[in-house]
Short mmCIF file of C-alpha atoms in Angstrom, two decimals:
data_model
loop_
_atom_site.label_atom_id
_atom_site.label_comp_id
_atom_site.label_asym_id
_atom_site.label_seq_id
_atom_site.Cartn_x
_atom_site.Cartn_y
_atom_site.Cartn_z
CA MET A 230 -75.51 22.34 36.00
CA MET A 231 -72.46 20.72 34.65
CA SER A 232 -69.09 22.15 35.30
CA TYR A 233 -66.40 22.81 32.60
CA GLN A 234 -64.59 19.57 33.56
CA GLU A 235 -67.75 17.52 33.31
CA LYS A 236 -68.80 19.08 30.00
CA LYS A 237 -65.28 18.49 28.74
CA ASN A 238 -65.49 14.83 29.61
CA VAL A 239 -68.85 14.34 28.05
CA VAL A 240 -67.53 15.95 24.83
CA SER A 241 -64.50 13.79 25.00
CA LEU A 242 -66.50 10.62 25.47
CA PHE A 243 -68.62 11.39 22.50
CA SER A 244 -65.76 12.44 20.31
CA THR A 245 -63.71 9.35 21.14
CA ILE A 246 -66.51 7.13 20.12
CA VAL A 247 -67.41 9.13 17.03
CA ILE A 248 -63.88 9.44 15.76
CA PHE A 249 -63.33 5.72 16.30
CA GLY A 250 -66.65 4.84 14.70
CA PHE A 251 -65.91 6.89 11.63
CA TYR A 252 -62.42 5.62 11.30
CA CYS A 253 -63.52 2.00 11.54
CA LEU A 254 -66.27 2.66 9.00
CA TYR A 255 -63.73 4.19 6.62
CA VAL A 256 -61.25 1.33 7.06
CA PHE A 257 -63.75 -1.45 6.58
CA GLN A 258 -65.36 0.25 3.60
CA THR A 259 -62.09 0.90 1.83
CA TYR A 260 -60.61 -2.48 2.78
CA PRO A 261 -63.47 -5.01 3.10
CA GLU A 262 -60.93 -7.85 2.62
CA ALA A 263 -59.26 -6.74 5.97
CA VAL A 264 -60.35 -9.89 7.82
CA GLN A 265 -58.98 -12.27 5.24
CA GLU A 266 -55.69 -13.66 6.06
CA SER A 267 -52.87 -12.63 3.85
CA ALA A 268 -49.10 -11.87 3.91
CA GLU A 269 -50.13 -8.28 4.40
CA THR A 270 -52.24 -8.93 7.50
CA PHE A 271 -49.67 -7.60 10.03
CA ARG A 272 -48.71 -4.56 7.89
CA PHE A 273 -52.32 -3.72 7.34
CA TRP A 274 -53.35 -3.84 11.00
CA ALA A 275 -50.26 -2.19 12.24
CA SER A 276 -50.83 0.77 9.87
CA VAL A 277 -54.57 0.88 10.99
CA ILE A 278 -53.30 1.43 14.56
CA LEU A 279 -50.49 3.76 13.72
CA ILE A 280 -52.74 5.99 11.49
CA LEU A 281 -55.53 6.02 14.06
CA ILE A 282 -53.22 7.68 16.59
CA PRO A 283 -52.43 10.94 14.74
CA VAL A 284 -55.93 11.08 13.24
CA SER A 285 -57.55 10.91 16.67
CA ILE A 286 -55.00 13.39 18.19
CA ALA A 287 -55.76 15.95 15.47
CA ALA A 288 -59.47 15.46 15.59
CA LYS A 289 -59.49 15.91 19.39
CA ILE A 290 -57.40 18.95 19.24
CA ILE A 291 -59.95 20.48 16.72
CA ILE A 292 -62.85 19.36 18.88
CA THR A 293 -61.40 20.80 22.07
CA ILE A 294 -60.74 24.20 20.41
CA VAL A 295 -64.29 24.31 19.05
CA PHE A 296 -65.72 23.18 22.51
CA ASN A 297 -63.72 25.92 24.29
CA ILE A 298 -65.01 28.55 21.96
CA ILE A 299 -68.60 27.39 22.37
CA TYR A 300 -68.09 27.21 26.20
CA ARG A 301 -66.81 30.80 26.34
CA ILE A 302 -69.65 32.05 24.20
CA THR A 303 -72.43 30.16 26.03
CA THR A 304 -71.25 30.67 29.63
CA ASN A 305 -69.32 33.95 29.32
CA GLU A 306 -66.66 32.17 31.38
CA LYS A 307 -63.07 31.40 30.40
CA GLU A 308 -62.04 27.80 30.58
CA PRO A 309 -59.56 27.01 33.32
CA SER A 310 -55.98 27.15 31.90
CA PHE A 311 -54.41 24.78 34.45
CA THR A 312 -55.16 21.64 36.33
CA ASP A 313 -55.34 21.81 40.11
CA GLU A 314 -54.91 19.17 42.82
CA LEU A 315 -58.42 17.88 42.44
CA ASP A 316 -57.99 17.59 38.65
CA LYS A 317 -54.72 15.80 39.00
CA LEU A 318 -56.05 13.39 41.54
CA ILE A 319 -58.97 12.48 39.35
CA GLU A 320 -56.73 12.20 36.33
CA LEU A 321 -54.48 9.71 38.21
CA LYS A 322 -57.34 7.57 39.27
CA ALA A 323 -58.83 7.69 35.74
CA SER A 324 -55.62 6.67 34.04
CA ARG A 325 -55.16 3.87 36.58
CA ASN A 326 -58.56 2.35 35.65
CA SER A 327 -57.76 2.97 32.00
CA HIS A 328 -54.53 1.02 32.30
CA TYR A 329 -56.30 -1.90 34.02
CA VAL A 330 -58.63 -2.18 31.14
CA PHE A 331 -55.87 -2.00 28.45
CA ILE A 332 -53.79 -4.56 30.21
CA LEU A 333 -56.82 -6.89 30.39
CA GLY A 334 -57.20 -6.33 26.68
CA PHE A 335 -53.53 -7.02 25.98
CA VAL A 336 -53.74 -10.27 27.93
CA LEU A 337 -56.95 -11.22 25.97
CA SER A 338 -55.15 -10.47 22.66
CA MET A 339 -52.30 -12.73 23.63
CA GLY A 340 -54.79 -15.36 24.62
CA SER A 341 -56.39 -15.11 21.21
CA LEU A 342 -53.02 -16.11 19.64
CA VAL A 343 -52.54 -19.00 22.14
CA LEU A 344 -56.01 -20.23 21.13
CA ASN A 345 -54.95 -20.20 17.53
CA MET A 346 -57.35 -17.42 16.50
CA PRO A 347 -56.34 -15.49 13.43
CA PRO A 348 -53.85 -12.56 13.82
CA TYR A 349 -56.52 -10.03 12.90
CA ALA A 350 -58.44 -11.07 16.03
CA MET A 351 -55.49 -10.08 18.11
CA PHE A 352 -55.35 -6.70 16.45
CA ILE A 353 -59.09 -6.17 16.75
CA ILE A 354 -58.93 -7.03 20.45
CA LEU A 355 -55.98 -4.58 20.95
CA ILE A 356 -57.68 -1.76 19.09
CA PHE A 357 -60.93 -2.28 21.09
CA SER A 358 -59.19 -2.44 24.38
CA GLY A 359 -57.61 0.83 23.43
CA LEU A 360 -61.02 2.33 22.84
CA LEU A 361 -62.44 0.76 25.90
CA SER A 362 -59.65 1.88 28.11
CA GLU A 363 -60.16 5.49 26.95
CA VAL A 364 -63.81 5.28 27.51
CA VAL A 365 -63.25 3.86 30.96
CA GLY A 366 -60.88 6.64 31.80
CA VAL A 367 -63.32 9.33 30.74
CA ILE A 368 -66.29 7.70 32.55
CA THR A 369 -64.08 7.38 35.75
CA GLN A 370 -63.36 11.17 35.56
CA LEU A 371 -67.06 11.99 35.02
CA TYR A 372 -68.00 9.79 37.99
CA LEU A 373 -65.39 11.22 40.34
CA TYR A 374 -66.25 14.83 39.40
CA ARG A 375 -69.91 14.06 40.11
CA ARG A 376 -69.58 11.82 43.22
CA GLY A 377 -66.50 13.31 44.64
CA VAL A 378 -63.15 11.86 45.56
CA MET B 107 -60.85 2.73 60.21
CA GLY B 108 -63.87 4.60 58.85
CA LYS B 109 -63.46 7.68 56.75
CA LEU B 110 -63.46 11.03 58.61
CA LEU B 111 -66.39 13.17 57.56
CA ILE B 112 -64.85 16.52 57.29
CA ARG B 113 -67.30 19.36 57.16
CA SER B 114 -66.78 22.64 55.48
CA ASN B 115 -67.80 26.22 56.31
CA VAL B 116 -66.46 27.63 53.02
CA ARG B 117 -69.89 28.58 51.56
CA LYS B 118 -70.85 30.36 54.76
CA LEU B 119 -67.53 32.12 55.07
CA ARG B 120 -67.76 33.27 51.39
CA PHE B 121 -71.09 34.91 52.06
CA GLU B 122 -69.72 36.62 55.14
CA HIS B 123 -66.90 37.98 53.14
CA ASN B 124 -68.74 40.37 50.86
CA GLU B 125 -70.52 37.49 49.10
CA MET B 126 -67.25 36.48 47.44
CA THR B 127 -68.00 34.27 44.41
CA GLN B 128 -66.65 30.79 43.92
CA GLN B 129 -64.61 32.00 41.05
CA GLN B 130 -63.03 34.74 43.12
CA LEU B 131 -62.11 32.35 45.93
CA ALA B 132 -60.77 29.92 43.35
CA GLU B 133 -58.50 32.55 41.91
CA LYS B 134 -57.27 33.67 45.26
CA VAL B 135 -56.22 30.10 46.26
CA GLY B 136 -55.05 28.97 42.88
CA VAL B 137 -57.59 26.25 41.96
CA THR B 138 -60.51 25.88 39.49
CA ARG B 139 -64.03 26.78 40.43
CA GLN B 140 -64.93 23.13 40.18
CA THR B 141 -62.66 22.38 43.18
CA ILE B 142 -64.36 25.02 45.31
CA VAL B 143 -67.81 23.55 44.34
CA SER B 144 -66.64 20.07 45.36
CA ILE B 145 -65.15 21.40 48.62
CA GLU B 146 -68.43 23.22 49.45
CA LYS B 147 -70.46 20.16 48.70
CA GLU B 148 -68.13 18.20 50.99
CA LYS B 149 -67.29 15.83 48.15
CA TYR B 150 -63.61 16.62 48.31
CA SER B 151 -61.34 17.23 51.22
CA PRO B 152 -58.56 19.60 50.09
CA SER B 153 -54.87 19.10 50.69
CA LEU B 154 -53.55 20.57 53.91
CA GLU B 155 -51.93 23.27 51.88
CA LEU B 156 -55.14 24.34 50.01
CA ALA B 157 -57.00 24.14 53.34
CA PHE B 158 -54.57 26.59 54.83
CA ARG B 159 -54.71 28.82 51.84
CA ILE B 160 -58.50 29.04 52.09
CA ALA B 161 -58.21 29.71 55.84
CA LEU B 162 -55.77 32.52 55.01
CA VAL B 163 -58.15 34.15 52.57
CA PHE B 164 -60.91 34.25 55.18
CA ASN B 165 -58.41 35.25 57.91
CA SER B 166 -59.74 32.43 60.09
CA PRO B 167 -58.14 29.59 61.92
CA LEU B 168 -58.29 26.30 59.97
CA GLU B 169 -60.89 24.69 62.35
CA GLU B 170 -63.35 27.45 61.62
CA VAL B 171 -63.17 26.63 57.92
CA PHE B 172 -63.01 22.82 58.15
CA PHE B 173 -64.28 20.86 61.16
CA LEU B 174 -65.40 17.47 62.26
CA ASP B 175 -68.93 16.64 63.32
CA ASN B 176 -69.16 14.45 66.42
CA LYS B 177 -65.43 14.26 67.15
CA GLU B 178 -66.07 11.91 70.02
CA GLU B 179 -67.14 9.20 67.62
CA TYR B 180 -63.66 9.01 66.12
CA LEU B 181 -61.89 8.86 69.50
#
Protein backbone atom coordinates (compact mmCIF):
# COMPACT_ATOMS: atom_id res chain seq x y z
CA MET A 1 0.00 0.00 0.00
CA MET A 2 1.20 3.48 -0.77
CA SER A 3 1.90 5.92 2.02
CA TYR A 4 0.53 9.45 2.19
CA GLN A 5 3.80 10.84 0.83
CA GLU A 6 3.80 8.46 -2.12
CA LYS A 7 0.17 9.14 -2.95
CA LYS A 8 0.80 12.86 -2.66
CA ASN A 9 3.65 12.61 -5.14
CA VAL A 10 1.62 10.55 -7.59
CA VAL A 11 -1.16 13.15 -7.42
CA SER A 12 1.40 15.92 -7.82
CA LEU A 13 2.93 14.21 -10.86
CA PHE A 14 -0.42 13.88 -12.60
CA SER A 15 -1.62 17.34 -11.66
CA THR A 16 1.61 18.95 -12.90
CA ILE A 17 1.25 17.26 -16.26
CA VAL A 18 -2.50 17.85 -16.55
CA ILE A 19 -2.30 21.54 -15.57
CA PHE A 20 0.57 22.09 -17.97
CA GLY A 21 -1.22 20.20 -20.74
CA PHE A 22 -4.44 22.15 -20.39
CA TYR A 23 -2.60 25.44 -20.15
CA CYS A 24 -0.63 24.74 -23.34
CA LEU A 25 -3.79 23.59 -25.10
CA TYR A 26 -5.52 26.80 -24.09
CA VAL A 27 -2.60 29.02 -25.13
CA PHE A 28 -2.11 27.41 -28.53
CA GLN A 29 -5.81 27.29 -29.31
CA THR A 30 -6.27 30.93 -28.39
CA TYR A 31 -3.07 32.12 -30.05
CA PRO A 32 -2.27 29.79 -32.95
CA GLU A 33 0.02 32.47 -34.37
CA ALA A 34 2.29 32.08 -31.31
CA VAL A 35 5.14 30.50 -33.20
CA GLN A 36 5.26 33.20 -35.85
CA GLU A 37 7.84 35.79 -35.23
CA SER A 38 6.64 39.28 -34.50
CA ALA A 39 7.52 42.31 -32.43
CA GLU A 40 5.30 40.85 -29.72
CA THR A 41 7.14 37.51 -29.49
CA PHE A 42 9.03 38.33 -26.32
CA ARG A 43 6.06 39.92 -24.60
CA PHE A 44 3.82 37.00 -25.54
CA TRP A 45 6.10 34.25 -24.26
CA ALA A 46 7.07 36.14 -21.14
CA SER A 47 3.38 36.49 -20.28
CA VAL A 48 2.80 32.80 -21.02
CA ILE A 49 5.44 31.97 -18.39
CA LEU A 50 4.35 34.58 -15.87
CA ILE A 51 0.68 33.61 -16.07
CA LEU A 52 1.47 29.89 -15.85
CA ILE A 53 3.07 30.40 -12.42
CA PRO A 54 0.02 31.69 -10.48
CA VAL A 55 -2.33 29.44 -12.45
CA SER A 56 -0.40 26.32 -11.52
CA ILE A 57 0.03 27.42 -7.90
CA ALA A 58 -3.71 28.04 -7.53
CA ALA A 59 -4.60 24.77 -9.26
CA LYS A 60 -2.16 22.84 -7.08
CA ILE A 61 -3.53 24.33 -3.88
CA ILE A 62 -7.04 23.28 -4.87
CA ILE A 63 -5.87 19.80 -5.89
CA THR A 64 -3.96 19.38 -2.61
CA ILE A 65 -7.00 20.35 -0.55
CA VAL A 66 -9.24 17.95 -2.47
CA PHE A 67 -6.61 15.20 -2.18
CA ASN A 68 -6.31 15.69 1.59
CA ILE A 69 -10.08 15.50 2.00
CA ILE A 70 -10.28 12.30 -0.07
CA TYR A 71 -7.30 10.87 1.83
CA ARG A 72 -8.98 11.51 5.18
CA ILE A 73 -12.26 9.99 4.07
CA THR A 74 -10.78 6.89 2.46
CA THR A 75 -8.09 6.06 5.03
CA ASN A 76 -9.59 7.53 8.18
CA GLU A 77 -6.15 8.95 8.82
CA LYS A 78 -5.18 12.59 9.13
CA GLU A 79 -2.45 13.73 6.77
CA PRO A 80 0.89 14.60 8.45
CA SER A 81 0.97 18.30 9.24
CA PHE A 82 4.77 18.59 9.23
CA THR A 83 7.84 17.35 7.39
CA ASP A 84 10.29 15.27 9.37
CA GLU A 85 13.98 14.47 8.80
CA LEU A 86 13.30 11.82 6.15
CA ASP A 87 10.94 14.13 4.24
CA LYS A 88 13.49 16.93 4.34
CA LEU A 89 16.32 14.71 3.16
CA ILE A 90 14.24 13.41 0.27
CA GLU A 91 13.06 16.92 -0.58
CA LEU A 92 16.66 18.14 -0.74
CA LYS A 93 17.75 15.34 -3.03
CA ALA A 94 14.71 15.87 -5.23
CA SER A 95 15.26 19.61 -5.55
CA ARG A 96 18.91 19.01 -6.37
CA ASN A 97 17.95 16.73 -9.28
CA SER A 98 15.29 19.14 -10.32
CA HIS A 99 17.83 21.97 -10.44
CA TYR A 100 20.23 19.93 -12.56
CA VAL A 101 17.49 19.38 -15.12
CA PHE A 102 16.47 23.02 -15.17
CA ILE A 103 20.04 24.24 -15.56
CA LEU A 104 20.54 21.82 -18.44
CA GLY A 105 17.39 23.27 -20.02
CA PHE A 106 18.64 26.80 -19.46
CA VAL A 107 21.95 25.98 -21.18
CA LEU A 108 20.06 24.37 -24.07
CA SER A 109 17.85 27.43 -24.41
CA MET A 110 20.89 29.70 -24.60
CA GLY A 111 22.36 27.26 -27.13
CA SER A 112 19.26 27.63 -29.27
CA LEU A 113 19.90 31.38 -29.49
CA VAL A 114 23.56 30.84 -30.34
CA LEU A 115 22.45 28.51 -33.13
CA ASN A 116 20.21 31.28 -34.49
CA MET A 117 17.02 29.45 -33.70
CA PRO A 118 13.95 31.72 -33.34
CA PRO A 119 13.32 33.27 -29.90
CA TYR A 120 10.17 31.21 -29.36
CA ALA A 121 12.36 28.10 -29.44
CA MET A 122 14.28 29.47 -26.48
CA PHE A 123 11.05 30.10 -24.58
CA ILE A 124 9.64 26.68 -25.41
CA ILE A 125 12.84 25.01 -24.23
CA LEU A 126 12.73 27.07 -21.02
CA ILE A 127 9.08 26.21 -20.34
CA PHE A 128 9.62 22.53 -21.01
CA SER A 129 12.72 22.38 -18.85
CA GLY A 130 10.60 23.94 -16.11
CA LEU A 131 8.03 21.17 -16.54
CA LEU A 132 10.65 18.45 -16.84
CA SER A 133 12.54 19.65 -13.77
CA GLU A 134 9.35 19.47 -11.74
CA VAL A 135 8.56 16.00 -13.04
CA VAL A 136 12.09 14.82 -12.27
CA GLY A 137 11.80 16.24 -8.74
CA VAL A 138 8.55 14.38 -8.09
CA ILE A 139 9.85 11.13 -9.58
CA THR A 140 13.01 11.41 -7.43
CA GLN A 141 10.82 11.75 -4.34
CA LEU A 142 8.68 8.78 -5.32
CA TYR A 143 11.77 6.70 -6.02
CA LEU A 144 13.44 7.60 -2.71
CA TYR A 145 10.31 6.94 -0.64
CA ARG A 146 10.02 3.56 -2.33
CA ARG A 147 13.64 2.48 -2.43
CA GLY A 148 14.86 4.25 0.68
CA VAL A 149 17.62 6.76 1.25
CA MET B 1 34.35 2.25 2.13
CA GLY B 2 31.18 0.18 1.78
CA LYS B 3 27.94 1.28 3.31
CA LEU B 4 27.20 -0.05 6.79
CA LEU B 5 24.14 -2.24 6.88
CA ILE B 6 22.38 -1.05 9.99
CA ARG B 7 19.72 -3.45 11.20
CA SER B 8 16.68 -2.44 13.16
CA ASN B 9 14.70 -4.09 15.93
CA VAL B 10 12.02 -1.43 15.92
CA ARG B 11 9.22 -3.69 14.71
CA LYS B 12 10.01 -6.36 17.27
CA LEU B 13 10.26 -3.80 20.07
CA ARG B 14 6.92 -2.27 19.10
CA PHE B 15 5.22 -5.62 19.46
CA GLU B 16 6.89 -6.21 22.80
CA HIS B 17 5.57 -2.87 23.99
CA ASN B 18 1.86 -3.62 23.97
CA GLU B 19 1.78 -3.90 20.21
CA MET B 20 2.36 -0.22 19.82
CA THR B 21 1.26 0.95 16.36
CA GLN B 22 3.59 2.66 13.90
CA GLN B 23 1.49 5.80 14.23
CA GLN B 24 1.80 5.80 18.03
CA LEU B 25 5.56 5.41 17.87
CA ALA B 26 5.77 8.10 15.18
CA GLU B 27 3.87 10.53 17.40
CA LYS B 28 6.05 9.77 20.42
CA VAL B 29 9.26 10.50 18.53
CA GLY B 30 7.94 13.33 16.36
CA VAL B 31 8.13 11.88 12.85
CA THR B 32 5.60 10.72 10.27
CA ARG B 33 4.43 7.12 10.07
CA GLN B 34 6.21 6.82 6.71
CA THR B 35 9.54 7.33 8.47
CA ILE B 36 8.85 4.54 10.96
CA VAL B 37 7.88 2.29 8.03
CA SER B 38 11.17 3.11 6.26
CA ILE B 39 13.20 2.50 9.42
CA GLU B 40 11.51 -0.87 10.02
CA LYS B 41 12.13 -1.92 6.45
CA GLU B 42 15.76 -0.83 6.93
CA LYS B 43 15.45 1.54 4.02
CA TYR B 44 16.42 4.52 6.11
CA SER B 45 18.95 4.94 8.91
CA PRO B 46 17.58 7.60 11.25
CA SER B 47 19.63 10.50 12.53
CA LEU B 48 21.44 9.86 15.79
CA GLU B 49 18.92 12.06 17.57
CA LEU B 50 15.92 10.14 16.24
CA ALA B 51 17.64 6.84 17.01
CA PHE B 52 18.07 7.92 20.63
CA ARG B 53 14.47 9.11 20.81
CA ILE B 54 13.26 5.71 19.65
CA ALA B 55 15.54 3.98 22.17
CA LEU B 56 14.12 6.23 24.91
CA VAL B 57 10.55 5.23 24.03
CA PHE B 58 11.46 1.54 24.37
CA ASN B 59 13.60 2.25 27.38
CA SER B 60 16.40 0.25 25.77
CA PRO B 61 20.04 0.95 25.01
CA LEU B 62 20.64 2.15 21.46
CA GLU B 63 22.35 -1.05 20.39
CA GLU B 64 19.28 -3.07 21.21
CA VAL B 65 17.24 -0.97 18.83
CA PHE B 66 19.80 -0.64 16.04
CA PHE B 67 22.71 -2.98 15.50
CA LEU B 68 25.22 -4.21 12.94
CA ASP B 69 25.22 -7.69 11.46
CA ASN B 70 28.69 -9.20 11.18
CA LYS B 71 30.54 -6.37 12.84
CA GLU B 72 33.85 -8.12 12.10
CA GLU B 73 33.39 -7.52 8.38
CA TYR B 74 33.75 -3.82 8.89
CA LEU B 75 36.82 -3.95 11.11
